[in-house]
Tab-separated table of C-alpha atoms and ligand atoms in Angstrom:
chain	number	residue	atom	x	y	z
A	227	UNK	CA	-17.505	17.642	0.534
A	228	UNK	CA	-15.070	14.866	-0.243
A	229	UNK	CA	-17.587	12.595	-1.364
A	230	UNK	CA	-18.917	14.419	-4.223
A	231	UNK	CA	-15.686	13.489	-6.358
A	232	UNK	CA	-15.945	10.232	-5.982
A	233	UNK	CA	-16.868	8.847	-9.099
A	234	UNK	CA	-18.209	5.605	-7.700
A	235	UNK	CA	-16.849	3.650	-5.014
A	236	UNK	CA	-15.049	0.292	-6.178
A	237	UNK	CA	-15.022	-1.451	-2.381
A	238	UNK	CA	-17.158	-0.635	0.821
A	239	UNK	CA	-15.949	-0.311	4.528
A	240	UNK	CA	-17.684	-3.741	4.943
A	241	UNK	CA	-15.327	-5.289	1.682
A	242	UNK	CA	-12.266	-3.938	3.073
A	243	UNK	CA	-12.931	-5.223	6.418
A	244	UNK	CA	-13.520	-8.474	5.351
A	245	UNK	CA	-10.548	-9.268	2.742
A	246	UNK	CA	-8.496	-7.001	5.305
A	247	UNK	CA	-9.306	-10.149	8.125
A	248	UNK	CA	-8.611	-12.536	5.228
A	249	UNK	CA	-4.764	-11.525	4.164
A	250	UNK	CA	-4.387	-11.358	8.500
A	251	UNK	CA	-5.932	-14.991	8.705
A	252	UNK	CA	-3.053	-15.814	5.600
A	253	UNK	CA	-0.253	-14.242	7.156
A	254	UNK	CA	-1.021	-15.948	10.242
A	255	UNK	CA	-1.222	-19.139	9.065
A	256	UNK	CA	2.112	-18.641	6.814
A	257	UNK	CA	4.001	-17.393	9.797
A	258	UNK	CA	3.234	-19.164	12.841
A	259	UNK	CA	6.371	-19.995	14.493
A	260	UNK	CA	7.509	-16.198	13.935
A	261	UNK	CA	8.023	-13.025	14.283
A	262	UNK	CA	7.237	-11.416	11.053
A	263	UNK	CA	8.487	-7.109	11.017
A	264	UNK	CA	5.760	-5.606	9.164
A	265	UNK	CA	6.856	-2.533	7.109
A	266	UNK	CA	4.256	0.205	6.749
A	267	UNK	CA	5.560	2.583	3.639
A	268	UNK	CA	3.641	5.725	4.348
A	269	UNK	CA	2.104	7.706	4.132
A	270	UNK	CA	-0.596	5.567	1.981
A	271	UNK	CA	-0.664	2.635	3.875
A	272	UNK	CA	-1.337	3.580	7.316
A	273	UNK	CA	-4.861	2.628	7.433
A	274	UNK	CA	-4.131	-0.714	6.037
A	275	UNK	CA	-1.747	-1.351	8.109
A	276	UNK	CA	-3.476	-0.693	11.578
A	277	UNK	CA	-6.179	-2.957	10.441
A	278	UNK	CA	-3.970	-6.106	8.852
A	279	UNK	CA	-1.321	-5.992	12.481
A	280	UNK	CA	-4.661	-5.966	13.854
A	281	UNK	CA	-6.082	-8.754	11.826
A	282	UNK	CA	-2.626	-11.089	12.790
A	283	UNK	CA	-2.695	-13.524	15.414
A	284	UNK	CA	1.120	-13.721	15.998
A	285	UNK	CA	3.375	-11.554	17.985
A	286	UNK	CA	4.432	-9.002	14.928
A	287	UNK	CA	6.627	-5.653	15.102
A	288	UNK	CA	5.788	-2.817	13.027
A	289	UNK	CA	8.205	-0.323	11.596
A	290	UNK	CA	7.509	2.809	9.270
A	291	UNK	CA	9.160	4.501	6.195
A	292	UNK	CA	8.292	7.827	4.309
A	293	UNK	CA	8.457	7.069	0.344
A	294	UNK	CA	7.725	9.678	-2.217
A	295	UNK	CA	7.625	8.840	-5.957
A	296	UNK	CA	4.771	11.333	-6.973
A	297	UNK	CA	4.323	14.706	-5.766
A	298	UNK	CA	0.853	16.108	-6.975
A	299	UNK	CA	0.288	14.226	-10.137
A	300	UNK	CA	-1.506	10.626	-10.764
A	301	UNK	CA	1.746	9.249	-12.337
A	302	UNK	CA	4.566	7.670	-10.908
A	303	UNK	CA	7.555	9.640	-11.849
A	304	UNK	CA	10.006	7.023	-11.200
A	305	UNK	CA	12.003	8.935	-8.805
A	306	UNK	CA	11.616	7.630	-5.447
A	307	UNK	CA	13.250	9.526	-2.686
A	308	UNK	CA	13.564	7.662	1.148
A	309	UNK	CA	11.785	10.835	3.498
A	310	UNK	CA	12.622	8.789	6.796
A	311	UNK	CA	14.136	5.349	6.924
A	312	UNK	CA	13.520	2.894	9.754
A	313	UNK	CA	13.887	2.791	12.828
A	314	UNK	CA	15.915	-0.490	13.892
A	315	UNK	CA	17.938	-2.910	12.007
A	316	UNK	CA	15.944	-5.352	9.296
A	317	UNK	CA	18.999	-7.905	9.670
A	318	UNK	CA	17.753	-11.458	10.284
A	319	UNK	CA	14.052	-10.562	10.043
A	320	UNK	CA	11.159	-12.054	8.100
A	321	UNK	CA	9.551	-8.777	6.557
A	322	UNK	CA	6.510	-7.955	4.938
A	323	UNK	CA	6.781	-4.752	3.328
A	324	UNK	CA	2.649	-3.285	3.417
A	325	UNK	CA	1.778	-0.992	0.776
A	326	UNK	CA	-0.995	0.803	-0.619
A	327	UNK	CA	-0.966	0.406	-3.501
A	328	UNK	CA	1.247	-1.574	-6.841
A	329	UNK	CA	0.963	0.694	-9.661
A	330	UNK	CA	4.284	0.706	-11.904
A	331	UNK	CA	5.912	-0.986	-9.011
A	332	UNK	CA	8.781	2.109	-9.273
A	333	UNK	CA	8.550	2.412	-5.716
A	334	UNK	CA	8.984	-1.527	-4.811
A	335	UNK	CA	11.530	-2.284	-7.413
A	336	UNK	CA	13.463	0.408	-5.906
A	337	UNK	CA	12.600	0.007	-1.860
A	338	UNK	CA	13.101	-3.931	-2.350
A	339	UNK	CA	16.934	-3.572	-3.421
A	340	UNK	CA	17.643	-0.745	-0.442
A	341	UNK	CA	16.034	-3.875	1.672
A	342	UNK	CA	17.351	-6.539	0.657
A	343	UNK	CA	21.127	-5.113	0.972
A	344	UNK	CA	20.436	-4.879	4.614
A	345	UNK	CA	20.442	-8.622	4.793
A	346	UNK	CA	16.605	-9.858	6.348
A	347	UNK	CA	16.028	-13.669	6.507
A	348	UNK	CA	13.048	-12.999	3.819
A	349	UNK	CA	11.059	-10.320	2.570
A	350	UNK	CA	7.564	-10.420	1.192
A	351	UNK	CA	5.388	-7.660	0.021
A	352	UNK	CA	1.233	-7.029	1.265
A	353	UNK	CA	-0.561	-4.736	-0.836
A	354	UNK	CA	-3.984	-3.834	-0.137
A	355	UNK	CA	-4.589	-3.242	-4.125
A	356	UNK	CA	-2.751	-3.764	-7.215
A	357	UNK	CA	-3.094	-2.313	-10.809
A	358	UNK	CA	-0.955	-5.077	-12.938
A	359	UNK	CA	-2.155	-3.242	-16.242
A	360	UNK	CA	0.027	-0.247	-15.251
A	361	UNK	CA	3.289	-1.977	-14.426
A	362	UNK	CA	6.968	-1.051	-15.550
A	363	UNK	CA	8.894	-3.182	-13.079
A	364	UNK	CA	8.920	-7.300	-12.660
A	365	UNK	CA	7.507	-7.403	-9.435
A	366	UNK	CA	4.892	-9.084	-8.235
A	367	UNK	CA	3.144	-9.374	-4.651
A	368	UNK	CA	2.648	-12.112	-2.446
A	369	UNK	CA	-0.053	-11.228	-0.175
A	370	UNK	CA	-2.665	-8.521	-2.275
A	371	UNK	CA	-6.229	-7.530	-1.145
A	372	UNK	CA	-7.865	-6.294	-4.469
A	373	UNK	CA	-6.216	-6.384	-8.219
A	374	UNK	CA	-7.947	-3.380	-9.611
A	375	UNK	CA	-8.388	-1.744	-13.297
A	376	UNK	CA	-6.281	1.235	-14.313
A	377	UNK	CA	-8.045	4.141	-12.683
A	378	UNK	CA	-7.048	6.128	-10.303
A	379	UNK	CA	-8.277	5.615	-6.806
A	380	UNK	CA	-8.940	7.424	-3.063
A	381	UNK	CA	-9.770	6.232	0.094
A	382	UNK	CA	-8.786	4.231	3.147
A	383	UNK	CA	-5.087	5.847	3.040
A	384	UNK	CA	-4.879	6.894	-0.324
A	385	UNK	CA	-4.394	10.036	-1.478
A	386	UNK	CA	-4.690	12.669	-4.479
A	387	UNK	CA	-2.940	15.571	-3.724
A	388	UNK	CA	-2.862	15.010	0.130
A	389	UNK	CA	-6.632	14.269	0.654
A	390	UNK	CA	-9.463	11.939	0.150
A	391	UNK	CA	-7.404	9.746	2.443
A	392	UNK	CA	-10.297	9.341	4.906
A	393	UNK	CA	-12.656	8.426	3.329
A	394	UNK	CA	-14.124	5.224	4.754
A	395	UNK	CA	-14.449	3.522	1.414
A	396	UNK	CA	-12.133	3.147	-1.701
A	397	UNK	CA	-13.716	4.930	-5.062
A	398	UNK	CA	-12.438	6.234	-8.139
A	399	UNK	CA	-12.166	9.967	-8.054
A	400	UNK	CA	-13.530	12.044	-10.713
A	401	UNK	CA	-11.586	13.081	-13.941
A	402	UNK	CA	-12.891	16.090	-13.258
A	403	UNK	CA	-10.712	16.538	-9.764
A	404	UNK	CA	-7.280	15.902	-11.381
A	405	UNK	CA	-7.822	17.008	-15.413
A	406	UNK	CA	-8.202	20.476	-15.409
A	407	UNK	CA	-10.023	22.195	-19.053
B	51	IMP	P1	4.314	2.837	-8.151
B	51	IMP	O1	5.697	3.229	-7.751
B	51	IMP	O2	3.955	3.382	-9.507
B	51	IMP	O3	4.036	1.362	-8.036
B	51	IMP	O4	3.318	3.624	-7.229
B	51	IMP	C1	3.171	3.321	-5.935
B	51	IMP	C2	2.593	4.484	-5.162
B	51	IMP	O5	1.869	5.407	-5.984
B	51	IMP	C3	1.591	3.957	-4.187
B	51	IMP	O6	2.199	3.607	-2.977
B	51	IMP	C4	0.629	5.092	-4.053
B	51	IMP	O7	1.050	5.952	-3.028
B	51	IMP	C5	0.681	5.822	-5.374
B	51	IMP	N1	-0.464	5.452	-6.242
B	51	IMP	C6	-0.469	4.664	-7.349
B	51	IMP	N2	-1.689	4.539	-7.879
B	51	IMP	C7	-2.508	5.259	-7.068
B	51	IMP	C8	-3.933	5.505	-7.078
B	51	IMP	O8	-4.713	5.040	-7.921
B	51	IMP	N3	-4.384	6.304	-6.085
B	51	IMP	C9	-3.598	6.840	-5.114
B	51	IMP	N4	-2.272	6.634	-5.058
B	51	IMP	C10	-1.740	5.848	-6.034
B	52	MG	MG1	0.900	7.799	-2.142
């Protein structure tokens, strides 16, 4: 079973509920008046995202892109590669870009410049954790749910090697899963 490489879980379902409702209450409050387009970059933030739109009390749109900077390791490898763009046109919009996770901040560094060339009114970024220790890049996020020590996490949308996204919870997966002898 999944569980049994956890090595210890760092926030429950009841945690991420809670600071989930928070950063909705905060983006509610910073936005009233409009229309933010929330930006889901999957596949690791899908569960954060259907709980934050569902956590705002303003009339939001949701869009989705496919990002891939890692393939099966636990370090970023600094190439990040657009699997499916968006949908509709970003011009004029107030976007918050909702991510997973900031590690070396490859991925937003890179995503932020494809974004901003497309001329949106603004542009913020919502992460539901960030790892500051691990950063390579200068940026920083404006909305963020957890900031977290350098370890590598599963759970609640995030992934090692495909799986462990379901779990309920977010824990710190055992050496053991990822370090082969
Ligand atoms: P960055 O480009 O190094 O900032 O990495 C961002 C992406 O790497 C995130 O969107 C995650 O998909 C993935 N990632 C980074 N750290 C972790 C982790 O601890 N667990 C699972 N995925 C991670
Ligand atoms: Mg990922």
């Amino acid at each position: 079973m999944m569980h049994k490489d956890v090595e210890k879980i760092l926030y429950t379902e009841e945690e991420l509920r809670s600071r989930v409702k928070e950063l909705g209450a905060q983006i509610t409050t910073d936005y009233a008046g409009r229309e933010p387009l929330l930006v889901s970059v999957l596949r690791g933030s899908y569960i954060f995202m259907a709980d934050l739109t569902r956590a705002i009390g303003l009339n939001v749109t949701v869009d989705f892109m496919v990002v891939s900077s890692y393939g099966a390791g636990t370090v970023s490898s600094g190439q990040v590669e657009i699997k499916k763009d968006l949908s509709d046109s970003i011009e004029g919009r107030d976007l918050i870009i909702v991510e997973d996770i900031l590690d070396s901040g490859n991925t937003l560094y890179y995503l932020m410049e494809v974004l901003r060339a497309r001329k949106p009114a603004s542009i913020r970024i919502c992460t539901l954790m960030d790892k500051p220790e691990r950063r390579s890049q200068p940026i920083t996020a404006d909305y963020c749910g957890f900031t977290i020590p350098d370890a590598f996490i599963v759970g609640y949308g995030l992934d090692y090697d495909g799986k462990y996204r379901n779990l309920p919870y977010v824990g710190i997966l055992k050496p053991s899963v990822y370090k082969k002898p």
